[in-house]
Amino acid sequence: MNKLIIPKNPHKGMKIFCYKCKRDNPICKHYDIQKYKVVIHVKGEVAKRKSQVLISRIYNEAVIEAIEYEKGLIATNFQPIIHNEENNNYSILGAVSVYENYLKGEHRYAHMLKIVSKSHQSECMKFCDFFLDSIIAYKDITSTSIIDVDQSDVARFYKWADGHYAARTFNKCLGALRAFFNFLINVEAIEIKNPFAVYQPKAVIKKNVETLTEDEFSSILSAIDSAGSIKVLGGKGERKNMFRPYLKDGFKLFLLTGGRREEVVDLRWSNIISTGNNVMFFDIENLKVNRIKKMGHSNKYNKRIPVNIDLFDLLVTLGYEDKKNSNDFILFPKRNVKTETIMNNMSKSFTFYAEAAGIKKDVSLNNLRKTYITWLNRAMGKDTGILTSHGGQQVLVDHYIDGTILTAVEEAALEFRVFGT
């Protein structure tokens, strides 16, 4: 296919976009999946832009599309507009492009938008890109209609995914393509049968949720003092020191709060609040929910972590009486590294010292959260999700709760202890 060219003195904002490289004006030779694109500055906002991948591969026709797109933005006060091909008969590449904008929250049907996380967007588009890769040798994805995708295309992609993914990821991959075509059918109203509606998923063997016993956790803490701290990496044999002075306190804080990595590492003394009945909580931003819902600064969701008996004992040893009114970080307060660095150090060091302690289970730092939630569930039963910010009990049962530990719903949440002692 011919290479697209931007002439000298082009129409403002015109670029060439490579769908494979995901870059404007690329230096690659993926000429068959390149399109013209227009980027328009949003009036009155310094760094905000709107962009649209255009349909025509003929420059002058693409410029006309760009002009119409800009007119539409101005007419709607720069609200997103997705160019709609005649009768919604998108090319294969065009359909994927429209779906990508939809996942980003940019679609002409605002009432049909779903709020999804950036990671979910990336994952869906990754699988769609793989589908394009599998079909590009057989069909011109820039001109072939999306309605011409048939069962042979599905079979080819199915075989590719089968050779690349284990059961769980394989099912997610095929499910992502089914969701893509459901979008075309239900949102874009394209009259087509979903080619991914019927396929044979792989059986997923459910893994047991692993938690740590009190003895196992104590042995990991002891290994920090007794085991060597040098890990020899593969390849060139690089040696890395896995010890950090905040590891013991950090592991305990992870276990006794059940928080996610960033939540625990960034806990501050000022996050502690007390109710009228002197019940103490950590009141922190619910990072996961706010990212998914794209909440603004003024209306963010918060979550509360109860300060139960053993967590309070730990806080006292860390200086609660002197620091309770300060804004210092609880863990590693005099830090000179980023939160992400501490999180990564904690994760890698936990795995290292768990192995040094002779723990035979396949565990990571996240298993401390699972241990906490398992024992919290013993106290709170079906109400556990209120404190863990999970939407349903089944999620907890499937991924966080060790089924070998029985529940006792009568126990009050603030009286429970991790390990039940």
Coordinates of C-alpha atoms in Angstrom, one line a residue:
M1 CA 0.0 0.0 0.0
N2 CA 1.2 3.5 -0.8
K3 CA 2.9 5.6 1.9
L4 CA 0.8 8.5 3.2
I5 CA 2.4 11.9 2.8
I6 CA 1.9 15.2 4.6
P7 CA 2.6 18.1 2.1
K8 CA 4.5 21.2 2.8
N9 CA 2.4 23.9 4.6
P10 CA -0.3 21.3 5.6
H11 CA -3.7 22.0 7.0
K12 CA -3.3 22.8 10.7
G13 CA -3.1 19.8 13.0
M14 CA -2.8 17.2 10.2
K15 CA -0.6 14.2 11.1
I16 CA -0.1 10.6 10.0
F17 CA -1.0 8.0 12.6
C18 CA 0.2 4.4 12.8
Y19 CA -2.3 2.2 14.5
K20 CA 0.3 -0.5 15.3
C21 CA 3.0 1.9 16.7
K22 CA 0.3 4.1 18.3
R23 CA 2.4 7.2 17.3
D24 CA 1.9 10.3 15.2
N25 CA 4.2 10.8 12.2
P26 CA 6.0 7.5 12.8
I27 CA 9.2 6.4 11.0
C28 CA 8.0 2.9 10.6
K29 CA 7.0 1.1 7.4
H30 CA 3.5 -0.1 8.5
Y31 CA 2.0 1.8 5.6
D32 CA -1.0 -0.6 5.3
I33 CA -2.4 0.5 8.8
Q34 CA -1.5 4.2 8.8
K35 CA -4.2 6.8 8.6
Y36 CA -4.4 10.6 8.5
K37 CA -5.2 12.2 11.8
V38 CA -6.1 15.7 12.9
V39 CA -5.2 17.2 16.3
I40 CA -7.1 20.3 17.4
H41 CA -6.3 22.5 20.4
V42 CA -9.3 23.0 22.7
K43 CA -10.2 26.7 22.9
G44 CA -9.4 28.3 26.2
E45 CA -7.3 25.4 27.6
V46 CA -3.6 25.5 27.4
A47 CA -2.7 21.8 27.2
K48 CA -5.9 20.1 26.2
R49 CA -6.4 18.7 22.7
K50 CA -8.9 16.7 20.8
S51 CA -7.9 14.3 18.0
Q52 CA -9.6 12.2 15.4
V53 CA -8.3 9.4 13.1
L54 CA -9.8 10.2 9.7
I55 CA -11.2 7.8 7.2
S56 CA -9.9 8.7 3.8
R57 CA -6.3 7.9 2.8
I58 CA -6.5 10.7 0.2
Y59 CA -5.0 13.8 1.7
N60 CA -7.5 16.4 0.3
E61 CA -10.5 14.3 1.4
A62 CA -9.0 13.8 4.8
V63 CA -8.6 17.6 5.2
I64 CA -12.3 18.0 4.4
E65 CA -13.1 15.5 7.2
A66 CA -10.8 17.4 9.6
I67 CA -12.5 20.6 8.9
E68 CA -15.9 19.0 9.5
Y69 CA -14.6 17.5 12.7
E70 CA -13.4 20.9 14.0
K71 CA -16.7 22.5 13.1
G72 CA -18.6 19.8 15.0
L73 CA -16.3 20.4 18.1
I74 CA -16.9 24.1 18.0
A75 CA -20.6 23.7 17.6
T76 CA -20.8 21.4 20.7
N77 CA -18.3 23.6 22.8
F78 CA -15.5 21.0 22.2
Q79 CA -17.5 18.1 23.5
P80 CA -16.3 14.8 21.9
I81 CA -17.7 13.8 18.5
I82 CA -16.9 10.6 16.8
H83 CA -17.0 10.7 13.0
N84 CA -19.7 8.3 11.9
E85 CA -19.1 6.6 8.6
E86 CA -22.1 6.2 6.2
N87 CA -24.6 3.7 7.6
N88 CA -22.1 2.9 10.4
N89 CA -20.2 0.8 7.9
Y90 CA -16.8 1.2 9.5
S91 CA -13.7 -0.4 8.1
I92 CA -12.1 -3.0 10.5
L93 CA -9.5 -0.4 11.5
G94 CA -12.1 2.4 11.8
A95 CA -14.3 0.3 14.0
V96 CA -11.4 -0.4 16.4
S97 CA -10.5 3.3 16.4
V98 CA -14.1 4.2 17.3
Y99 CA -14.1 1.6 20.1
E100 CA -10.9 3.0 21.5
N101 CA -12.5 6.4 21.8
Y102 CA -15.6 4.9 23.4
L103 CA -13.4 3.3 26.1
K104 CA -11.8 6.6 26.7
G105 CA -15.2 8.2 27.3
E106 CA -15.3 10.0 24.0
H107 CA -18.5 9.1 22.1
R108 CA -21.5 10.9 20.6
Y109 CA -23.9 8.8 22.7
A110 CA -23.0 10.1 26.1
H111 CA -25.8 8.1 27.8
M112 CA -24.2 4.8 26.6
L113 CA -20.7 5.5 28.0
K114 CA -19.2 3.2 30.6
I115 CA -16.5 4.3 33.0
V116 CA -13.6 1.9 32.8
S117 CA -10.1 2.2 34.2
K118 CA -7.1 3.1 32.0
S119 CA -5.7 -0.4 32.7
H120 CA -8.9 -1.9 31.4
Q121 CA -8.8 0.3 28.3
S122 CA -5.2 -0.7 27.6
E123 CA -6.0 -4.4 28.0
C124 CA -9.0 -4.3 25.7
M125 CA -7.1 -2.4 23.0
K126 CA -4.1 -4.8 23.4
F127 CA -6.3 -7.7 22.4
C128 CA -8.0 -5.7 19.6
D129 CA -4.5 -4.9 18.3
F130 CA -3.6 -8.6 18.3
F131 CA -6.8 -9.3 16.4
L132 CA -5.7 -6.7 13.8
D133 CA -2.3 -8.4 13.5
S134 CA -4.0 -11.7 12.9
I135 CA -6.2 -10.5 10.2
I136 CA -4.0 -8.0 8.3
A137 CA -2.4 -10.6 6.1
Y138 CA -5.8 -11.7 4.8
K139 CA -7.8 -8.5 4.6
D140 CA -7.1 -4.8 4.1
I141 CA -8.2 -3.5 7.5
T142 CA -8.3 0.1 6.3
S143 CA -10.9 -0.6 3.5
T144 CA -12.6 -3.9 4.4
S145 CA -15.9 -3.4 6.2
I146 CA -16.1 -4.6 9.8
I147 CA -19.2 -6.6 8.7
D148 CA -17.0 -8.8 6.6
V149 CA -15.2 -10.3 9.6
D150 CA -16.2 -14.0 9.4
Q151 CA -15.7 -17.2 11.3
S152 CA -12.4 -18.0 9.5
D153 CA -11.0 -14.8 11.0
V154 CA -12.3 -15.9 14.5
A155 CA -10.8 -19.3 14.0
R156 CA -7.4 -17.9 13.1
F157 CA -7.4 -15.6 16.1
Y158 CA -8.6 -18.4 18.4
K159 CA -5.7 -20.6 17.3
W160 CA -3.2 -17.7 17.9
A161 CA -4.5 -17.0 21.4
D162 CA -4.6 -20.7 22.2
G163 CA -0.9 -20.9 21.5
H164 CA 0.0 -17.7 23.5
Y165 CA -2.1 -17.7 26.6
A166 CA -3.0 -19.8 29.6
A167 CA -6.7 -20.4 30.3
R168 CA -7.6 -17.3 32.3
T169 CA -5.9 -14.8 30.0
F170 CA -7.1 -16.8 26.9
N171 CA -10.7 -16.3 28.1
K172 CA -10.1 -12.6 28.8
C173 CA -8.7 -12.2 25.3
L174 CA -11.6 -13.8 23.5
G175 CA -14.1 -12.0 25.8
A176 CA -12.5 -8.7 24.9
L177 CA -13.2 -9.3 21.2
R178 CA -16.8 -10.4 22.0
A179 CA -17.2 -7.1 23.9
F180 CA -15.8 -5.2 21.0
F181 CA -18.4 -6.6 18.6
N182 CA -21.2 -6.2 21.2
F183 CA -20.3 -2.5 21.2
L184 CA -20.7 -2.3 17.5
I185 CA -24.0 -4.1 17.7
N186 CA -25.5 -2.5 20.8
V187 CA -24.0 1.1 20.6
E188 CA -23.2 1.7 17.0
A189 CA -26.3 -0.3 15.9
I190 CA -24.5 -2.1 13.1
E191 CA -26.6 -5.0 11.8
I192 CA -24.2 -7.9 12.2
K193 CA -24.1 -11.1 14.1
N194 CA -21.3 -11.2 16.7
P195 CA -18.7 -13.5 15.2
F196 CA -17.2 -14.1 18.7
A197 CA -20.6 -14.9 20.2
V198 CA -19.9 -18.7 20.3
Y199 CA -16.5 -20.2 21.1
Q200 CA -15.1 -22.8 23.4
P201 CA -13.6 -21.2 26.5
K202 CA -10.8 -22.8 28.4
A203 CA -11.5 -24.4 31.8
V204 CA -9.8 -22.4 34.6
I205 CA -8.7 -24.4 37.6
K206 CA -9.3 -22.3 40.6
K207 CA -6.3 -21.9 42.8
N208 CA -6.6 -22.1 46.6
V209 CA -6.2 -18.8 48.3
E210 CA -3.0 -18.9 50.3
T211 CA -2.7 -17.2 53.7
L212 CA 0.1 -17.1 56.2
T213 CA 0.0 -18.6 59.6
E214 CA 1.3 -16.7 62.6
D215 CA 4.4 -18.9 62.7
E216 CA 5.1 -18.4 59.0
F217 CA 4.8 -14.7 59.3
S218 CA 7.1 -14.6 62.4
S219 CA 9.7 -16.7 60.5
I220 CA 9.8 -14.2 57.7
L221 CA 10.4 -11.4 60.2
S222 CA 13.2 -13.5 61.8
A223 CA 14.8 -14.1 58.5
I224 CA 15.3 -10.4 58.0
D225 CA 17.7 -10.6 61.0
S226 CA 19.2 -14.0 60.5
A227 CA 19.4 -14.7 56.8
G228 CA 21.8 -13.0 54.4
S229 CA 20.5 -10.0 52.5
I230 CA 22.3 -10.3 49.2
K231 CA 20.5 -11.7 46.2
V232 CA 22.5 -12.8 43.2
L233 CA 20.6 -11.9 40.1
G234 CA 20.6 -13.9 36.9
G235 CA 22.4 -13.0 33.7
K236 CA 25.6 -11.1 34.7
G237 CA 25.4 -12.2 38.3
E238 CA 24.6 -8.8 39.7
R239 CA 24.4 -8.7 43.5
K240 CA 21.6 -6.8 45.1
N241 CA 21.0 -6.0 48.8
M242 CA 17.4 -6.8 49.7
F243 CA 17.5 -5.4 53.2
R244 CA 15.7 -2.1 54.0
P245 CA 15.4 -0.7 57.6
Y246 CA 11.7 -0.3 57.2
L247 CA 10.9 -3.9 56.2
K248 CA 9.7 -5.3 59.5
D249 CA 7.5 -2.4 60.3
G250 CA 6.2 -2.4 56.7
F251 CA 5.3 -6.1 56.6
K252 CA 3.5 -5.7 59.9
L253 CA 1.6 -2.6 58.6
F254 CA 0.6 -4.5 55.5
L255 CA -0.7 -7.4 57.6
L256 CA -2.6 -5.4 60.1
T257 CA -4.3 -3.0 57.8
G258 CA -4.9 -5.2 54.8
G259 CA -4.4 -2.2 52.5
R260 CA -3.1 -2.1 48.9
R261 CA 0.5 -1.3 48.4
E262 CA 0.2 2.4 47.7
E263 CA -2.3 2.9 50.5
V264 CA -0.1 1.3 53.1
V265 CA 3.2 3.0 52.0
D266 CA 1.6 6.4 52.0
L267 CA -0.3 6.1 55.3
R268 CA 0.2 9.2 57.5
W269 CA -0.4 9.8 61.2
S270 CA -2.9 12.6 60.2
N271 CA -5.0 10.0 58.4
I272 CA -6.1 8.6 61.8
I273 CA -9.5 9.8 63.0
S274 CA -11.5 9.0 66.1
T275 CA -15.3 8.8 66.3
G276 CA -17.4 10.1 69.2
N277 CA -17.1 6.6 70.8
N278 CA -13.3 6.7 70.5
V279 CA -13.3 4.2 67.7
M280 CA -10.2 4.8 65.6
F281 CA -9.9 4.5 61.8
F282 CA -7.5 5.4 59.1
D283 CA -9.5 7.7 56.7
I284 CA -7.8 7.6 53.3
E285 CA -8.5 8.1 49.7
N286 CA -10.0 5.1 47.9
L287 CA -7.4 5.1 45.1
K288 CA -8.9 2.2 43.2
V289 CA -12.4 3.5 43.1
N290 CA -11.4 7.1 42.3
R291 CA -9.2 6.0 39.4
I292 CA -12.0 3.9 37.9
K293 CA -14.6 6.6 38.3
K294 CA -12.2 9.4 37.4
M295 CA -13.4 11.4 40.4
G296 CA -12.3 15.0 40.7
H297 CA -10.5 16.4 43.7
S298 CA -13.6 17.8 45.4
N299 CA -15.7 14.7 45.3
K300 CA -13.4 11.8 45.8
Y301 CA -14.4 8.6 47.6
N302 CA -12.6 7.7 50.8
K303 CA -12.3 4.4 52.6
R304 CA -11.8 3.6 56.3
I305 CA -9.4 1.0 57.8
P306 CA -10.3 0.1 61.4
V307 CA -7.6 0.5 63.9
N308 CA -8.1 -2.8 65.8
I309 CA -6.3 -4.0 68.8
D310 CA -3.1 -5.4 67.3
L311 CA -2.8 -2.5 64.8
F312 CA -3.1 0.0 67.6
D313 CA -0.3 -1.9 69.5
L314 CA 1.9 -1.5 66.5
L315 CA 1.2 2.2 66.1
V316 CA 2.1 2.7 69.8
T317 CA 5.5 1.1 69.2
L318 CA 6.0 3.3 66.1
G319 CA 5.5 6.4 68.2
Y320 CA 1.8 7.1 68.2
E321 CA 1.7 9.3 71.3
D322 CA 4.4 11.7 69.9
K323 CA 3.4 11.7 66.3
K324 CA -0.4 11.3 66.3
N325 CA -1.0 14.9 65.3
S326 CA 1.7 15.1 62.6
N327 CA 1.5 14.8 58.9
D328 CA 4.5 12.4 58.7
F329 CA 4.4 9.2 56.9
I330 CA 4.0 6.3 59.3
L331 CA 6.4 4.0 57.3
F332 CA 9.9 5.4 56.5
P333 CA 9.0 9.0 57.4
K334 CA 12.4 10.5 56.4
R335 CA 12.2 9.2 52.9
N336 CA 14.2 10.3 49.9
V337 CA 12.7 8.0 47.3
K338 CA 9.3 7.7 45.6
T339 CA 6.4 5.8 46.8
E340 CA 6.7 3.4 43.9
T341 CA 10.3 2.6 44.8
I342 CA 9.3 1.7 48.4
M343 CA 6.4 -0.5 47.1
N344 CA 8.7 -2.4 44.8
N345 CA 11.4 -2.8 47.5
M346 CA 8.8 -4.2 49.9
S347 CA 7.4 -6.6 47.3
K348 CA 10.8 -8.0 46.2
S349 CA 12.2 -8.2 49.7
F350 CA 9.1 -10.0 51.0
T351 CA 9.5 -12.7 48.3
F352 CA 13.2 -12.9 49.1
Y353 CA 12.9 -13.3 52.8
A354 CA 9.9 -15.7 52.5
E355 CA 12.2 -18.0 50.5
A356 CA 15.0 -17.5 53.0
A357 CA 12.5 -18.5 55.8
G358 CA 11.8 -21.7 54.0
I359 CA 8.1 -20.9 53.2
K360 CA 7.0 -23.5 50.7
K361 CA 3.8 -21.8 49.7
D362 CA 3.6 -19.6 46.6
V363 CA 3.2 -16.3 48.4
S364 CA 4.0 -12.7 47.8
L365 CA 3.4 -9.4 49.6
N366 CA -0.2 -9.5 48.5
N367 CA -0.8 -12.6 50.6
L368 CA -0.6 -10.4 53.7
R369 CA -3.7 -8.6 52.4
K370 CA -5.4 -11.9 51.8
T371 CA -4.5 -13.1 55.3
Y372 CA -6.0 -9.9 56.8
I373 CA -9.2 -10.2 54.7
T374 CA -9.6 -13.8 55.6
W375 CA -9.5 -13.0 59.4
L376 CA -11.7 -9.9 58.9
N377 CA -14.2 -12.1 57.1
R378 CA -14.2 -14.4 60.1
A379 CA -15.4 -11.4 62.2
M380 CA -17.7 -9.6 59.7
G381 CA -19.0 -12.3 57.4
K382 CA -20.9 -10.9 54.4
D383 CA -20.2 -7.3 55.6
T384 CA -16.5 -7.7 54.9
G385 CA -16.7 -5.8 51.6
I386 CA -17.8 -2.6 53.4
L387 CA -14.3 -2.2 54.8
T388 CA -12.3 -3.8 51.9
S389 CA -14.2 -1.8 49.2
H390 CA -15.1 -4.9 47.2
G391 CA -18.4 -4.9 45.3
G392 CA -19.4 -8.4 46.2
Q393 CA -18.7 -11.3 48.6
Q394 CA -18.0 -13.6 45.7
V395 CA -14.9 -11.6 44.7
L396 CA -13.6 -12.0 48.2
V397 CA -14.4 -15.7 48.2
D398 CA -12.7 -16.3 44.9
H399 CA -9.5 -14.2 45.4
Y400 CA -9.0 -13.2 49.0
I401 CA -10.5 -15.5 51.6
D402 CA -8.8 -18.8 52.7
G403 CA -11.7 -21.2 52.8
T404 CA -10.0 -23.4 55.4
I405 CA -10.6 -20.7 58.1
L406 CA -14.3 -20.8 59.3
T407 CA -16.4 -17.7 59.9
A408 CA -17.8 -16.4 63.1
V409 CA -20.2 -13.6 62.2
E410 CA -20.9 -12.7 65.8
E411 CA -17.4 -11.3 66.4
A412 CA -17.3 -7.5 66.2
A413 CA -15.0 -6.0 63.6
L414 CA -12.9 -4.0 65.9
E415 CA -12.3 -6.8 68.3
F416 CA -10.8 -9.2 65.8
R417 CA -7.1 -10.0 65.7
V418 CA -5.1 -11.2 62.7
F419 CA -4.2 -14.9 63.4
G420 CA -7.1 -14.9 65.9
T421 CA -4.9 -14.5 69.0

